Coordinates of C-alpha atoms in Angstrom, one line a residue:
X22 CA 17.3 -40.6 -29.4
X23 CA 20.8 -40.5 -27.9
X24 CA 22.3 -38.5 -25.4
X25 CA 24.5 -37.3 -28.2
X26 CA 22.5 -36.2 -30.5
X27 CA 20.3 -34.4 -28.2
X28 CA 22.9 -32.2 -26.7
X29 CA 24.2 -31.3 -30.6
X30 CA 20.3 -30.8 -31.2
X31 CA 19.9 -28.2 -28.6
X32 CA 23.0 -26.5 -29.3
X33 CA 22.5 -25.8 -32.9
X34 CA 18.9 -24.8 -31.5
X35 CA 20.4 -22.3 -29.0
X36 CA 23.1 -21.1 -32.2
X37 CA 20.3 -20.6 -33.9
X38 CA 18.2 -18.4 -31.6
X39 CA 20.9 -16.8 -30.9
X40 CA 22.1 -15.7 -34.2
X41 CA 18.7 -14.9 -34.7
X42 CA 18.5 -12.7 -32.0
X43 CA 22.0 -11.1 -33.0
X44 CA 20.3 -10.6 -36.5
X45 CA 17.1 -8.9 -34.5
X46 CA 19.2 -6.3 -32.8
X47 CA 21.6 -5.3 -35.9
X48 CA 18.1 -4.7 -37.6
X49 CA 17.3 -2.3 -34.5
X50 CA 20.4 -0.4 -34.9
X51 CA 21.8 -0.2 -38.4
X52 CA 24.9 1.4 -39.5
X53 CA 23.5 2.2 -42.8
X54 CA 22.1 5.3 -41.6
X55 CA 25.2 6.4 -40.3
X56 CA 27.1 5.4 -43.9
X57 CA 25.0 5.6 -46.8
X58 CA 25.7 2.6 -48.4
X59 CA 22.9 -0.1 -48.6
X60 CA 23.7 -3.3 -46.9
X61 CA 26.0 -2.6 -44.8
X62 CA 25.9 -4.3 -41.3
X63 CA 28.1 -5.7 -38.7
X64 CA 27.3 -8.9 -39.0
X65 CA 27.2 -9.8 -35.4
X66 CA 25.5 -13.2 -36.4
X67 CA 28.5 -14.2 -37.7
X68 CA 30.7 -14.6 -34.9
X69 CA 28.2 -17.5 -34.3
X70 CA 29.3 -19.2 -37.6
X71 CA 32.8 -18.7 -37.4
X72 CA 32.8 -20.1 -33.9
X73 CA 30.9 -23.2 -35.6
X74 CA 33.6 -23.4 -38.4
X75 CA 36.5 -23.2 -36.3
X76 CA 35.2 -25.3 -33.2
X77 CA 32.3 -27.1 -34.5
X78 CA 31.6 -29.4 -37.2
X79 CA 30.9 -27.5 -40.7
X80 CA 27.6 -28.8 -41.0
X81 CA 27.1 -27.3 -37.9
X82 CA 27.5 -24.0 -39.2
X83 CA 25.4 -24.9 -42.3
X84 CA 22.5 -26.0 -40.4
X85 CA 22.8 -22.7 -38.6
X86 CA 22.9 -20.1 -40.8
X87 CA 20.1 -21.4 -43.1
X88 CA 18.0 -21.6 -39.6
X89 CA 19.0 -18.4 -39.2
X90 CA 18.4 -17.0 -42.3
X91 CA 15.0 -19.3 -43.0
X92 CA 13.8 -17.5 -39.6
X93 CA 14.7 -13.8 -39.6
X94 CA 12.7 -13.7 -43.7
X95 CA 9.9 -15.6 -41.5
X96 CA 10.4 -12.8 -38.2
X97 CA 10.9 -9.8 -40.1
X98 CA 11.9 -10.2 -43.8
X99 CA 11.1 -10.3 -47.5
X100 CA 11.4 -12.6 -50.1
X101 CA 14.3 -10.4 -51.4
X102 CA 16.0 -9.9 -47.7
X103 CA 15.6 -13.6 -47.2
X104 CA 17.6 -14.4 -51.0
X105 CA 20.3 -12.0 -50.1
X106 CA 21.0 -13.4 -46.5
X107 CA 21.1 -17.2 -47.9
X108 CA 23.4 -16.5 -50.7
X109 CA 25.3 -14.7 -48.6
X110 CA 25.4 -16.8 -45.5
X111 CA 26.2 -19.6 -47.4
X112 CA 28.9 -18.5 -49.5
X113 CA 30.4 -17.0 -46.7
X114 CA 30.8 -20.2 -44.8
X115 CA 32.0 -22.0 -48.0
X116 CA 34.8 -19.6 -48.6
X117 CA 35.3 -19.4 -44.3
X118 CA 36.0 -23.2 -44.3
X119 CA 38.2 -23.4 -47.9
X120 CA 40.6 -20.7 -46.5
X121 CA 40.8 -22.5 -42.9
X122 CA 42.1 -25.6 -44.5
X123 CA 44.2 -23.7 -47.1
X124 CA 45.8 -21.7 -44.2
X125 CA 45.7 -24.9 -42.2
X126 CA 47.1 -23.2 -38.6
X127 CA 48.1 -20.5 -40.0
X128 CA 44.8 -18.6 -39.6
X129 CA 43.6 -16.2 -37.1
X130 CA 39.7 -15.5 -36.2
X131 CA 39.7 -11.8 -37.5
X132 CA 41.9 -13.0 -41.1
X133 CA 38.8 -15.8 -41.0
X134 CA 36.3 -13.3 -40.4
X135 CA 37.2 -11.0 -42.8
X136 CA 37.4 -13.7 -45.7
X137 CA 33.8 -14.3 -44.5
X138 CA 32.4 -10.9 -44.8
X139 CA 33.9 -10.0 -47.9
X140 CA 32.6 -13.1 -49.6
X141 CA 29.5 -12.5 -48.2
X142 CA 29.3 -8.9 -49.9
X143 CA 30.6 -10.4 -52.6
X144 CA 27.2 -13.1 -53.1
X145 CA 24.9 -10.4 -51.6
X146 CA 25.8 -8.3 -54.6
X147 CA 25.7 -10.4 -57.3
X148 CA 22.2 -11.9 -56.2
X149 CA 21.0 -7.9 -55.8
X150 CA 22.3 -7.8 -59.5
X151 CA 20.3 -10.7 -60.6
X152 CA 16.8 -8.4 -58.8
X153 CA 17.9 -5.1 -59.8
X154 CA 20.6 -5.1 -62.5
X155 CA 24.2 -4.7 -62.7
X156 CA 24.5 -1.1 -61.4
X157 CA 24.3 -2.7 -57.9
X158 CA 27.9 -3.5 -59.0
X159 CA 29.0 0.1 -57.8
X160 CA 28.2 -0.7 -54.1
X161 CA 31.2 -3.6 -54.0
X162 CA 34.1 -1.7 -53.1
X163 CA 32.6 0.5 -50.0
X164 CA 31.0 -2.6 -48.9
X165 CA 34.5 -4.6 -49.2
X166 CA 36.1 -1.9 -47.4
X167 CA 33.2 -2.3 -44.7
X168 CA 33.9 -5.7 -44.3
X169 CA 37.2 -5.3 -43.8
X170 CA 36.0 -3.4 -40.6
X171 CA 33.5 -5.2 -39.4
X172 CA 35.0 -8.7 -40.5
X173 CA 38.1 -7.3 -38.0
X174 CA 36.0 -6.4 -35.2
X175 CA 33.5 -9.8 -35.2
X176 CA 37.0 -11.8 -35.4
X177 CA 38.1 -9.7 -32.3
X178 CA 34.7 -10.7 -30.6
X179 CA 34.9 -13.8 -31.3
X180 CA 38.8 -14.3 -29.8
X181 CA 37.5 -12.8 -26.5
X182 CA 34.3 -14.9 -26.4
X183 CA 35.7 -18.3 -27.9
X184 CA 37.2 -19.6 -25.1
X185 CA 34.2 -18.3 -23.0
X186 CA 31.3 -20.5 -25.2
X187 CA 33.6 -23.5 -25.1
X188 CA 33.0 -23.7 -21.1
X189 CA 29.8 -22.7 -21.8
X190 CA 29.3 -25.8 -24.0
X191 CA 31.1 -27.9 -21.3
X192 CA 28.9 -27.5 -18.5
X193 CA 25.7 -28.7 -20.4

């Protein structure tokens, strides 16, 4: 094993811990009770994949999220929970790293993030229709508008803290 591919292992290990821990403590403190609309989080996980898509390799971000997703169903989850967060996850990236190279420079973190939490309303809803039936479709636009919110706010956290995990990263 190279040097290489060591350090990316234990990166993408400590992403995924991480974001699993980030996932942990959103579960602890949910907005939903506070705004009741099913689903709707801040999705403080995500400034992890963002980073990953906007620093990293896209794979990177890939390998993360499923990790992520694969261990917070095996940590705390359903069968349901753990559908909704893959779909959701994974669509979110997909969409995340077509806009980037369709706005080429011309992006921003928070226009990023926002792309990424709508889409991942977006596939969170349409797999809750495929469980519970179209009405689900009635929760879209509150959770759009949510993740216009919290898509602003992780793309705010993740300006300050960018530059911050990239000396982070350097030092190891």
């Amino acid at each position: 094993m190279n040097n290489n591919f060591a350090k990316r292992l234990c990166e993408l290990s400590a992403f995924v811990m991480i974001a699993v821990m980030l996932s942990y403590i959103e579960h602890l403190f949910p907005i939903g009770a506070f705004i009741p609309v099913p689903g709707i989080k801040l999705g403080l996980s995500n400034i992890l994949s963002l980073y990953l898509v906007t620093r990293h390799r896209t794979a990177d971000a890939f390998i993360t999220v499923i990790s992520k997703s694969l261990f917070s169903f095996l940590l705390f989850g359903n069968g349901i929970s753990f559908i909704l967060s893959l779909s959701g996850n994974i669509v979110s990236v997909i969409f995340t790293v077509c806009f980037l190279f369709m706005l080429k420079r011309g992006y921003t973190n928070i226009t990023l993030s926002i792309i990424g939490a709508s889409f991942f309303n977006v596939a969170q809803i349409c797999a809750s229709a495929f469980f519970y039936g179209a009405p689900v479709f009635y929760y879209l636009p509150p959770l759009l508008f949510s993740a216009l919110i919290t898509g602003a706010l992780t793309g705010y956290v993740g300006n300050i803290s960018f530059g911050r995990i990239d000396v982070i990263l350097k030092r190891v």
